[in-house]
Amino acid sequence: MSYAKALRCRKCGQEYPLEPRNMCDVCLGRIDVTYDYEAMKKTVSKDNLCAQPVSMWRYRDLLPVDSKEVDIGTGYTPLTKADNLGKELGLKNLYVKNDCLNPTYSFKDRAVSVAVTKALEFGFDTVACASTGNLAASVAAHAAKANLKSYVFIPSNLGSGKMVGAAIHKPNLVTVNGSYDDVNRLCINLSQKYNWGFININLRPYYAEGSKTLGHEIGEQLGWQAPDCVIAPAGSGLMFTRIWKGLNELAILGLIDPVKTRMYVSQAAGSSPIVNAYNNDSKHINPVTPDTIAKSIAIGNPSDGEYAVKIAKESGGGAWAVSDKEALTGIKLLAQTEGIFAEATGGVVIAVLKKLVAAGKIKPDDLTVAVITGAGPRTQDIMADVVHATLVEPTVESFDSAFDK
Ligand SMILES: *Cc1c(COP(=O)(O)O)cnc(C)c1O
Ligand SMILES: [Zn+2]
């Protein structure tokens, strides 16, 4: 059995059993999983962890699952020392957490692996999700592995790379004539009619927990310490909050010192409701209509936005937005210094990092982690301008005359 105890409302504290649940009945607040950390402490140690699988499931004791996991090979992705990029930006201790290297090319596999495991535990025969693209691929892949039926809902304006990434696993692929926020609203309505496991609705508390492993891995891979700064993207804001929770759990378990990490939210200027709320010192999120190439984080009404703002504030971090143009430059900078081809969301993170350094918010010696959450090859259409090839005949002479070496 896991150490998960209950679901608890983040706002009013009302507790519920570990069941499929989207929000609090009393106050409509968001729901989190709570744990018996005292009991967990007795089993989890650095030595025990070293003997665990080299995947996100090495942190099974910190996750709310009771059965064998649905795992397609997710997690324990590289934390790469980014010396070239660091030199470019003026940082001596920069690391990139490369979550492009998950089975469906984004961190979503962490969240979905836990949520689909719970879907089986709860006895659902069908899983579904509202997606900006990456979640659809991950849910379809895990449903294939778990022999579950799946319905994945995406906005109809996504690029073909993301469509193929989901369709290849043969889900029921539903394109919705509207924005992600419309897709999400449709799925909330459908979740009241169909007894399915909606990954980011009634399974959301469990989905959220999977993302914590990003925080766990960062702490472990830094040699059991929390970084000074984390820069991570936010769409709904959920993953950002879970990196924080993951790091703090390591401290609760005594594996690292108390966490002093400054947490920085990054968003695209064309979809930055969380950054706006932070800048206006507002507790409430004003929804926006997204317009950005960073489709994975193009969420105008972020369900965990308020919580993300709170963590950015309380940790002494911040919330920053960059233009699509800056994001494109960020993608190239990361690819051309560290050999990592990220999707636009990663470009946003790198561009925000650059701004933070220029503004003096991050100092040259700060131990800094940029979280790169999704890979570029599925959205290559936005990078078409990088191709400058030289056509030669298949002869040495032709090559020699084409290049001035
Ligand atoms: C979904 C996604 C995000 C945003 O995650 P949230 O939890 O919604 O904030 C960031 N990056 C990538 C690549 C994603 O697919
Ligand atoms: Zn409540």
Tab-separated table of C-alpha atoms and ligand atoms in Angstrom:
chain	number	residue	atom	x	y	z
A	1	MET	CA	0.000	0.000	0.000
A	2	SER	CA	1.113	3.542	-0.668
A	3	TYR	CA	1.649	6.243	1.934
A	4	ALA	CA	-1.118	8.385	0.423
A	5	LYS	CA	-3.710	9.194	3.095
A	6	ALA	CA	-6.490	11.287	1.580
A	7	LEU	CA	-7.459	13.991	-0.860
A	8	ARG	CA	-7.559	17.426	0.722
A	9	CYS	CA	-8.977	20.730	-0.514
A	10	ARG	CA	-6.242	23.293	-0.947
A	11	LYS	CA	-8.628	26.111	0.072
A	12	CYS	CA	-10.858	24.915	2.916
A	13	GLY	CA	-9.023	21.778	4.035
A	14	GLN	CA	-12.010	19.446	3.554
A	15	GLU	CA	-10.789	15.852	3.210
A	16	TYR	CA	-12.028	13.138	0.873
A	17	PRO	CA	-11.092	9.491	0.358
A	18	LEU	CA	-8.629	8.607	-2.417
A	19	GLU	CA	-11.264	8.499	-5.173
A	20	PRO	CA	-11.693	10.016	-8.633
A	21	ARG	CA	-12.396	13.674	-7.884
A	22	ASN	CA	-11.883	16.979	-9.648
A	23	MET	CA	-12.620	19.560	-6.957
A	24	CYS	CA	-13.944	20.244	-3.486
A	25	ASP	CA	-17.745	19.897	-3.096
A	26	VAL	CA	-17.767	22.533	-0.365
A	27	CYS	CA	-15.845	25.399	-1.990
A	28	LEU	CA	-14.920	24.179	-5.516
A	29	GLY	CA	-11.240	24.445	-4.497
A	30	ARG	CA	-8.471	22.323	-6.007
A	31	ILE	CA	-7.650	18.956	-4.498
A	32	ASP	CA	-4.243	17.575	-3.477
A	33	VAL	CA	-3.103	14.139	-2.331
A	34	THR	CA	-1.783	14.065	1.266
A	35	TYR	CA	0.669	11.516	2.661
A	36	ASP	CA	1.801	9.970	5.899
A	37	TYR	CA	5.338	11.349	5.697
A	38	GLU	CA	6.275	9.991	9.137
A	39	ALA	CA	5.666	6.438	7.931
A	40	MET	CA	7.261	7.161	4.547
A	41	LYS	CA	10.389	8.430	6.304
A	42	LYS	CA	10.988	4.988	7.793
A	43	THR	CA	11.402	3.330	4.368
A	44	VAL	CA	12.740	6.043	2.085
A	45	SER	CA	16.471	6.658	2.338
A	46	LYS	CA	19.230	7.602	-0.075
A	47	ASP	CA	20.569	4.050	0.072
A	48	ASN	CA	17.187	2.473	-0.650
A	49	LEU	CA	16.572	4.874	-3.517
A	50	CYS	CA	19.853	3.973	-5.184
A	51	ALA	CA	18.608	0.374	-5.479
A	52	GLN	CA	15.381	1.433	-7.230
A	53	PRO	CA	14.722	1.327	-11.001
A	54	VAL	CA	16.319	4.017	-13.154
A	55	SER	CA	12.979	5.612	-14.016
A	56	MET	CA	10.468	7.909	-12.355
A	57	TRP	CA	9.224	4.801	-10.539
A	58	ARG	CA	12.264	4.854	-8.270
A	59	TYR	CA	10.082	7.343	-6.332
A	60	ARG	CA	7.138	4.941	-6.097
A	61	ASP	CA	7.050	5.331	-2.290
A	62	LEU	CA	6.307	9.044	-2.768
A	63	LEU	CA	3.472	8.398	-5.248
A	64	PRO	CA	-0.207	7.579	-4.540
A	65	VAL	CA	-0.356	4.150	-6.232
A	66	ASP	CA	-1.107	0.740	-4.769
A	67	SER	CA	-0.741	-1.497	-7.835
A	68	LYS	CA	1.872	-2.307	-10.456
A	69	GLU	CA	2.571	0.820	-12.481
A	70	VAL	CA	1.712	1.388	-16.140
A	71	ASP	CA	5.199	2.363	-17.296
A	72	ILE	CA	6.423	2.935	-20.831
A	73	GLY	CA	9.932	3.904	-19.690
A	74	THR	CA	9.456	7.369	-18.257
A	75	GLY	CA	11.726	9.562	-16.221
A	76	TYR	CA	15.205	9.721	-14.744
A	77	THR	CA	15.979	11.960	-17.688
A	78	PRO	CA	19.404	13.636	-17.857
A	79	LEU	CA	20.244	16.699	-15.798
A	80	THR	CA	22.935	18.061	-18.090
A	81	LYS	CA	25.558	20.598	-17.015
A	82	ALA	CA	25.057	23.277	-19.646
A	83	ASP	CA	28.491	24.929	-19.787
A	84	ASN	CA	28.193	26.271	-23.329
A	85	LEU	CA	24.812	27.850	-22.738
A	86	GLY	CA	25.988	29.027	-19.330
A	87	LYS	CA	28.953	30.772	-20.913
A	88	GLU	CA	26.661	32.444	-23.415
A	89	LEU	CA	24.396	33.716	-20.639
A	90	GLY	CA	27.020	34.403	-17.970
A	91	LEU	CA	26.160	31.517	-15.631
A	92	LYS	CA	28.726	29.173	-14.081
A	93	ASN	CA	26.385	26.561	-12.596
A	94	LEU	CA	23.652	26.057	-15.143
A	95	TYR	CA	21.905	22.721	-15.638
A	96	VAL	CA	19.248	21.667	-18.124
A	97	LYS	CA	16.704	19.068	-17.017
A	98	ASN	CA	16.045	17.381	-20.338
A	99	ASP	CA	12.518	16.000	-20.249
A	100	CYS	CA	12.428	15.856	-24.047
A	101	LEU	CA	13.835	12.365	-23.463
A	102	ASN	CA	10.640	10.723	-22.301
A	103	PRO	CA	8.830	8.036	-24.332
A	104	THR	CA	6.366	10.471	-25.924
A	105	TYR	CA	8.835	13.378	-25.850
A	106	SER	CA	7.474	15.444	-22.970
A	107	PHE	CA	7.212	15.474	-19.178
A	108	LYS	CA	3.525	14.571	-19.558
A	109	ASP	CA	4.500	10.879	-19.434
A	110	ARG	CA	5.320	11.331	-15.730
A	111	ALA	CA	1.857	12.625	-14.926
A	112	VAL	CA	0.029	10.188	-17.187
A	113	SER	CA	1.915	7.122	-15.952
A	114	VAL	CA	0.507	7.756	-12.468
A	115	ALA	CA	-2.974	8.767	-13.677
A	116	VAL	CA	-3.415	5.714	-15.931
A	117	THR	CA	-2.193	3.419	-13.150
A	118	LYS	CA	-4.935	4.935	-10.970
A	119	ALA	CA	-7.492	4.596	-13.793
A	120	LEU	CA	-6.905	0.821	-13.721
A	121	GLU	CA	-7.086	0.761	-9.916
A	122	PHE	CA	-10.421	2.583	-10.006
A	123	GLY	CA	-11.754	0.136	-12.604
A	124	PHE	CA	-12.268	2.537	-15.513
A	125	ASP	CA	-12.307	0.879	-18.944
A	126	THR	CA	-11.816	4.173	-20.805
A	127	VAL	CA	-9.495	7.133	-20.279
A	128	ALA	CA	-9.875	10.582	-21.815
A	129	CYS	CA	-8.186	13.973	-21.731
A	130	ALA	CA	-8.321	17.565	-22.911
A	131	SER	CA	-4.949	18.340	-24.454
A	132	THR	CA	-2.872	21.036	-26.098
A	133	GLY	CA	-1.109	18.173	-27.930
A	134	ASN	CA	1.470	16.444	-25.750
A	135	LEU	CA	-0.986	15.067	-23.234
A	136	ALA	CA	-2.982	13.467	-26.051
A	137	ALA	CA	0.071	11.535	-27.253
A	138	SER	CA	0.985	10.447	-23.752
A	139	VAL	CA	-2.533	9.323	-22.831
A	140	ALA	CA	-2.912	7.439	-26.120
A	141	ALA	CA	0.436	5.683	-25.575
A	142	HIS	CA	-0.315	4.697	-21.968
A	143	ALA	CA	-3.834	3.550	-22.907
A	144	ALA	CA	-2.261	1.283	-25.535
A	145	LYS	CA	0.118	-0.162	-22.941
A	146	ALA	CA	-2.687	-0.621	-20.373
A	147	ASN	CA	-5.212	-2.043	-22.883
A	148	LEU	CA	-7.656	0.757	-22.138
A	149	LYS	CA	-9.953	2.548	-24.561
A	150	SER	CA	-9.131	6.223	-24.976
A	151	TYR	CA	-10.674	9.449	-26.210
A	152	VAL	CA	-8.272	12.337	-26.635
A	153	PHE	CA	-9.587	15.829	-27.335
A	154	ILE	CA	-7.399	18.513	-28.933
A	155	PRO	CA	-7.979	21.910	-30.555
A	156	SER	CA	-8.401	21.502	-34.324
A	157	ASN	CA	-5.592	24.001	-35.104
A	158	LEU	CA	-2.659	21.807	-33.917
A	159	GLY	CA	0.186	21.001	-36.303
A	160	SER	CA	0.316	17.587	-38.001
A	161	GLY	CA	3.330	16.428	-35.956
A	162	LYS	CA	1.336	16.537	-32.755
A	163	MET	CA	-1.681	14.893	-34.414
A	164	VAL	CA	0.433	11.980	-35.674
A	165	GLY	CA	2.123	11.689	-32.273
A	166	ALA	CA	-1.251	10.928	-30.714
A	167	ALA	CA	-2.919	9.101	-33.623
A	168	ILE	CA	-0.132	6.519	-33.984
A	169	HIS	CA	-1.322	4.834	-30.764
A	170	LYS	CA	-4.870	4.621	-32.184
A	171	PRO	CA	-6.941	6.492	-29.634
A	172	ASN	CA	-10.320	7.962	-30.573
A	173	LEU	CA	-8.849	11.273	-31.677
A	174	VAL	CA	-11.324	14.138	-31.380
A	175	THR	CA	-10.474	17.546	-32.854
A	176	VAL	CA	-12.551	20.352	-31.398
A	177	ASN	CA	-13.379	23.496	-33.274
A	178	GLY	CA	-12.149	25.900	-30.570
A	179	SER	CA	-9.293	26.795	-28.229
A	180	TYR	CA	-7.818	24.551	-25.525
A	181	ASP	CA	-10.061	26.277	-23.008
A	182	ASP	CA	-13.106	25.255	-25.117
A	183	VAL	CA	-11.761	21.693	-25.308
A	184	ASN	CA	-11.349	21.636	-21.541
A	185	ARG	CA	-14.874	22.914	-20.946
A	186	LEU	CA	-16.285	20.257	-23.271
A	187	CYS	CA	-14.392	17.539	-21.387
A	188	ILE	CA	-15.633	18.810	-18.010
A	189	ASN	CA	-19.199	18.522	-19.352
A	190	LEU	CA	-18.535	15.057	-20.773
A	191	SER	CA	-17.009	13.933	-17.471
A	192	GLN	CA	-20.402	14.506	-15.848
A	193	LYS	CA	-22.053	12.198	-18.373
A	194	TYR	CA	-19.511	9.408	-18.972
A	195	ASN	CA	-17.947	7.247	-16.284
A	196	TRP	CA	-14.448	7.494	-17.692
A	197	GLY	CA	-11.116	8.350	-16.188
A	198	PHE	CA	-10.531	11.903	-17.405
A	199	ILE	CA	-6.797	12.222	-16.884
A	200	ASN	CA	-6.757	15.952	-16.150
A	201	ILE	CA	-10.242	16.215	-14.619
A	202	ASN	CA	-11.385	13.471	-12.215
A	203	LEU	CA	-7.898	11.896	-12.140
A	204	ARG	CA	-6.177	15.283	-11.870
A	205	PRO	CA	-4.982	14.919	-8.262
A	206	TYR	CA	-3.056	11.775	-9.285
A	207	TYR	CA	-1.929	13.215	-12.617
A	208	ALA	CA	-0.467	16.115	-10.633
A	209	GLU	CA	1.582	13.823	-8.419
A	210	GLY	CA	3.430	12.250	-11.337
A	211	SER	CA	5.026	15.598	-12.152
A	212	LYS	CA	6.568	15.765	-8.666
A	213	THR	CA	9.190	13.298	-9.818
A	214	LEU	CA	10.774	16.152	-11.803
A	215	GLY	CA	11.542	17.805	-8.464
A	216	HIS	CA	12.712	14.542	-6.901
A	217	GLU	CA	15.095	13.813	-9.757
A	218	ILE	CA	16.525	17.332	-9.805
A	219	GLY	CA	17.310	17.072	-6.084
A	220	GLU	CA	18.905	13.648	-6.434
A	221	GLN	CA	20.839	14.450	-9.611
A	222	LEU	CA	22.345	17.566	-8.041
A	223	GLY	CA	23.884	15.246	-5.434
A	224	TRP	CA	21.043	15.641	-2.947
A	225	GLN	CA	20.531	19.371	-2.848
A	226	ALA	CA	17.936	21.834	-4.075
A	227	PRO	CA	19.090	24.386	-6.671
A	228	ASP	CA	19.134	28.147	-6.012
A	229	CYS	CA	16.805	28.787	-8.956
A	230	VAL	CA	14.419	26.799	-11.113
A	231	ILE	CA	13.017	28.213	-14.356
A	232	ALA	CA	10.041	26.224	-15.625
A	233	PRO	CA	7.165	26.808	-18.040
A	234	ALA	CA	3.516	27.090	-17.023
A	235	GLY	CA	0.362	26.362	-18.972
A	236	SER	CA	-2.210	25.347	-16.358
A	237	GLY	CA	0.550	25.980	-13.793
A	238	LEU	CA	0.264	22.510	-12.290
A	239	MET	CA	3.666	21.070	-13.203
A	240	PHE	CA	5.414	24.191	-11.880
A	241	THR	CA	3.761	23.707	-8.483
A	242	ARG	CA	4.755	20.043	-8.429
A	243	ILE	CA	8.458	20.657	-9.004
A	244	TRP	CA	8.241	22.715	-5.818
A	245	LYS	CA	6.315	19.997	-3.995
A	246	GLY	CA	8.809	17.353	-5.141
A	247	LEU	CA	11.804	19.319	-3.857
A	248	ASN	CA	10.080	20.016	-0.549
A	249	GLU	CA	9.203	16.364	-0.067
A	250	LEU	CA	12.896	15.500	-0.274
A	251	ALA	CA	13.452	17.994	2.553
A	252	ILE	CA	10.542	16.595	4.606
A	253	LEU	CA	12.127	13.138	4.267
A	254	GLY	CA	15.467	14.533	5.412
A	255	LEU	CA	17.191	13.742	2.099
A	256	ILE	CA	18.122	17.381	1.415
A	257	ASP	CA	18.342	20.600	3.436
A	258	PRO	CA	15.316	22.902	3.697
A	259	VAL	CA	14.489	24.220	0.225
A	260	LYS	CA	15.440	27.824	-0.549
A	261	THR	CA	14.949	27.536	-4.302
A	262	ARG	CA	13.606	30.614	-6.120
A	263	MET	CA	10.917	29.384	-8.519
A	264	TYR	CA	10.453	31.314	-11.779
A	265	VAL	CA	7.379	30.812	-13.972
A	266	SER	CA	7.913	31.280	-17.710
A	267	GLN	CA	5.080	31.975	-20.146
A	268	ALA	CA	4.670	33.201	-23.697
A	269	ALA	CA	3.585	36.854	-23.860
A	270	GLY	CA	0.691	35.766	-26.087
A	271	SER	CA	-0.690	33.624	-23.259
A	272	SER	CA	0.509	34.916	-19.916
A	273	PRO	CA	-2.381	35.075	-17.415
A	274	ILE	CA	-0.137	33.774	-14.624
A	275	VAL	CA	2.548	36.396	-15.272
A	276	ASN	CA	-0.139	39.104	-15.405
A	277	ALA	CA	-1.572	38.049	-12.039
A	278	TYR	CA	1.931	37.991	-10.544
A	279	ASN	CA	2.740	41.460	-11.874
A	280	ASN	CA	-0.601	42.907	-10.740
A	281	ASP	CA	-0.129	41.365	-7.323
A	282	SER	CA	-3.515	39.769	-7.851
A	283	LYS	CA	-4.709	36.583	-6.181
A	284	HIS	CA	-7.045	35.954	-9.096
A	285	ILE	CA	-6.317	35.012	-12.661
A	286	ASN	CA	-7.907	37.037	-15.451
A	287	PRO	CA	-8.402	34.639	-18.372
A	288	VAL	CA	-6.887	35.630	-21.731
A	289	THR	CA	-7.293	34.414	-25.322
A	290	PRO	CA	-4.014	32.678	-26.192
A	291	ASP	CA	-2.068	33.634	-29.275
A	292	THR	CA	1.385	32.048	-29.350
A	293	ILE	CA	3.465	29.434	-31.156
A	294	ALA	CA	4.111	27.820	-27.758
A	295	LYS	CA	0.975	25.681	-28.080
A	296	SER	CA	1.762	23.386	-25.143
A	297	ILE	CA	1.382	26.286	-22.734
A	298	ALA	CA	-1.336	28.173	-24.637
A	299	ILE	CA	-3.878	28.010	-21.824
A	300	GLY	CA	-5.906	31.174	-21.259
A	301	ASN	CA	-7.667	30.079	-18.086
A	302	PRO	CA	-5.079	28.135	-16.064
A	303	SER	CA	-6.673	25.959	-13.400
A	304	ASP	CA	-3.645	26.032	-11.090
A	305	GLY	CA	-2.575	29.562	-11.968
A	306	GLU	CA	-3.285	31.048	-8.548
A	307	TYR	CA	-1.252	28.354	-6.854
A	308	ALA	CA	1.635	28.893	-9.269
A	309	VAL	CA	1.601	32.638	-8.487
A	310	LYS	CA	1.635	31.877	-4.767
A	311	ILE	CA	4.683	29.609	-5.075
A	312	ALA	CA	6.545	32.047	-7.332
A	313	LYS	CA	5.954	34.751	-4.678
A	314	GLU	CA	6.617	32.723	-1.549
A	315	SER	CA	9.792	31.186	-2.934
A	316	GLY	CA	11.226	34.612	-3.781
A	317	GLY	CA	11.173	33.812	-7.489
A	318	GLY	CA	9.022	35.481	-10.103
A	319	ALA	CA	6.965	35.188	-13.274
A	320	TRP	CA	8.200	36.350	-16.665
A	321	ALA	CA	6.915	36.343	-20.229
A	322	VAL	CA	8.714	36.541	-23.585
A	323	SER	CA	7.594	37.098	-27.167
A	324	ASP	CA	7.357	34.309	-29.729
A	325	LYS	CA	10.367	35.840	-31.457
A	326	GLU	CA	12.426	35.586	-28.292
A	327	ALA	CA	11.222	31.997	-27.849
A	328	LEU	CA	12.421	31.067	-31.354
A	329	THR	CA	15.817	32.567	-30.568
A	330	GLY	CA	15.793	30.573	-27.318
A	331	ILE	CA	15.150	27.298	-29.168
A	332	LYS	CA	18.126	27.964	-31.452
A	333	LEU	CA	20.393	29.013	-28.602
A	334	LEU	CA	19.708	25.779	-26.691
A	335	ALA	CA	20.077	23.619	-29.808
A	336	GLN	CA	23.285	25.362	-30.927
A	337	THR	CA	25.003	25.380	-27.526
A	338	GLU	CA	23.854	22.172	-25.854
A	339	GLY	CA	22.596	20.006	-28.723
A	340	ILE	CA	19.065	19.837	-27.311
A	341	PHE	CA	16.177	20.524	-29.698
A	342	ALA	CA	13.222	21.686	-27.622
A	343	GLU	CA	9.739	22.706	-28.656
A	344	ALA	CA	8.691	26.355	-28.336
A	345	THR	CA	7.981	25.944	-24.625
A	346	GLY	CA	11.688	25.235	-24.081
A	347	GLY	CA	12.531	28.325	-26.111
A	348	VAL	CA	10.328	30.339	-23.763
A	349	VAL	CA	12.235	28.973	-20.755
A	350	ILE	CA	15.650	29.792	-22.235
A	351	ALA	CA	14.512	33.287	-23.266
A	352	VAL	CA	13.165	33.943	-19.757
A	353	LEU	CA	16.420	32.673	-18.263
A	354	LYS	CA	18.328	35.120	-20.455
A	355	LYS	CA	16.123	37.976	-19.227
A	356	LEU	CA	16.510	36.977	-15.592
A	357	VAL	CA	20.292	37.043	-15.885
A	358	ALA	CA	20.229	40.389	-17.704
A	359	ALA	CA	17.975	41.816	-14.975
A	360	GLY	CA	20.371	40.619	-12.261
A	361	LYS	CA	17.774	38.283	-10.744
A	362	ILE	CA	20.024	35.282	-11.280
A	363	LYS	CA	23.682	35.701	-10.308
A	364	PRO	CA	26.602	34.047	-12.131
A	365	ASP	CA	27.257	31.575	-9.291
A	366	ASP	CA	23.647	30.582	-8.661
A	367	LEU	CA	22.982	26.874	-9.027
A	368	THR	CA	20.324	27.139	-11.716
A	369	VAL	CA	18.097	24.533	-13.377
A	370	ALA	CA	16.210	25.263	-16.605
A	371	VAL	CA	13.437	22.705	-17.040
A	372	ILE	CA	12.978	21.736	-20.685
A	373	THR	CA	9.666	19.912	-20.827
A	374	GLY	CA	9.096	18.922	-24.457
A	375	ALA	CA	11.026	18.024	-27.607
A	376	GLY	CA	11.178	20.028	-30.834
A	377	PRO	CA	10.946	17.511	-33.672
A	378	ARG	CA	7.131	17.233	-33.540
A	379	THR	CA	6.735	20.973	-34.135
A	380	GLN	CA	9.506	21.531	-36.656
A	381	ASP	CA	7.277	23.645	-38.901
A	382	ILE	CA	8.026	26.668	-36.679
A	383	MET	CA	11.778	26.276	-37.324
A	384	ALA	CA	11.724	25.958	-41.129
A	385	ASP	CA	13.923	29.064	-41.477
A	386	VAL	CA	17.007	27.282	-40.042
A	387	VAL	CA	17.469	25.150	-43.142
A	388	HIS	CA	20.301	26.522	-45.305
A	389	ALA	CA	21.670	23.498	-47.149
A	390	THR	CA	24.291	23.515	-49.874
A	391	LEU	CA	23.535	21.308	-52.886
A	392	VAL	CA	26.551	19.603	-54.466
A	393	GLU	CA	27.138	16.939	-57.127
A	394	PRO	CA	28.389	13.615	-55.705
A	395	THR	CA	32.009	14.497	-56.532
A	396	VAL	CA	34.920	15.763	-54.439
A	397	GLU	CA	35.414	18.612	-56.923
A	398	SER	CA	31.874	19.818	-56.573
A	399	PHE	CA	32.145	19.773	-52.775
A	400	ASP	CA	35.522	21.550	-52.842
A	401	SER	CA	34.280	24.297	-55.064
A	402	ALA	CA	31.124	24.827	-53.034
A	403	PHE	CA	32.902	25.466	-49.703
A	404	ASP	CA	35.576	27.998	-48.981
A	405	LYS	CA	37.400	26.059	-46.194
B	1	LIG	C1	1.670	20.521	-20.744
B	1	LIG	C2	2.992	21.124	-20.959
B	1	LIG	C3	3.451	22.187	-20.156
B	1	LIG	C4	2.595	22.867	-19.134
B	1	LIG	O1	2.217	22.089	-18.034
B	1	LIG	P1	1.136	22.637	-17.030
B	1	LIG	O2	1.121	21.646	-15.927
B	1	LIG	O3	-0.165	22.696	-17.773
B	1	LIG	O4	1.541	24.007	-16.593
B	1	LIG	C5	4.751	22.644	-20.360
B	1	LIG	N1	5.546	22.114	-21.312
B	1	LIG	C6	5.137	21.110	-22.098
B	1	LIG	C7	6.075	20.589	-23.137
B	1	LIG	C8	3.857	20.569	-21.952
B	1	LIG	O5	3.459	19.577	-22.752
B	2	ZN	ZN	-12.829	23.224	-0.200
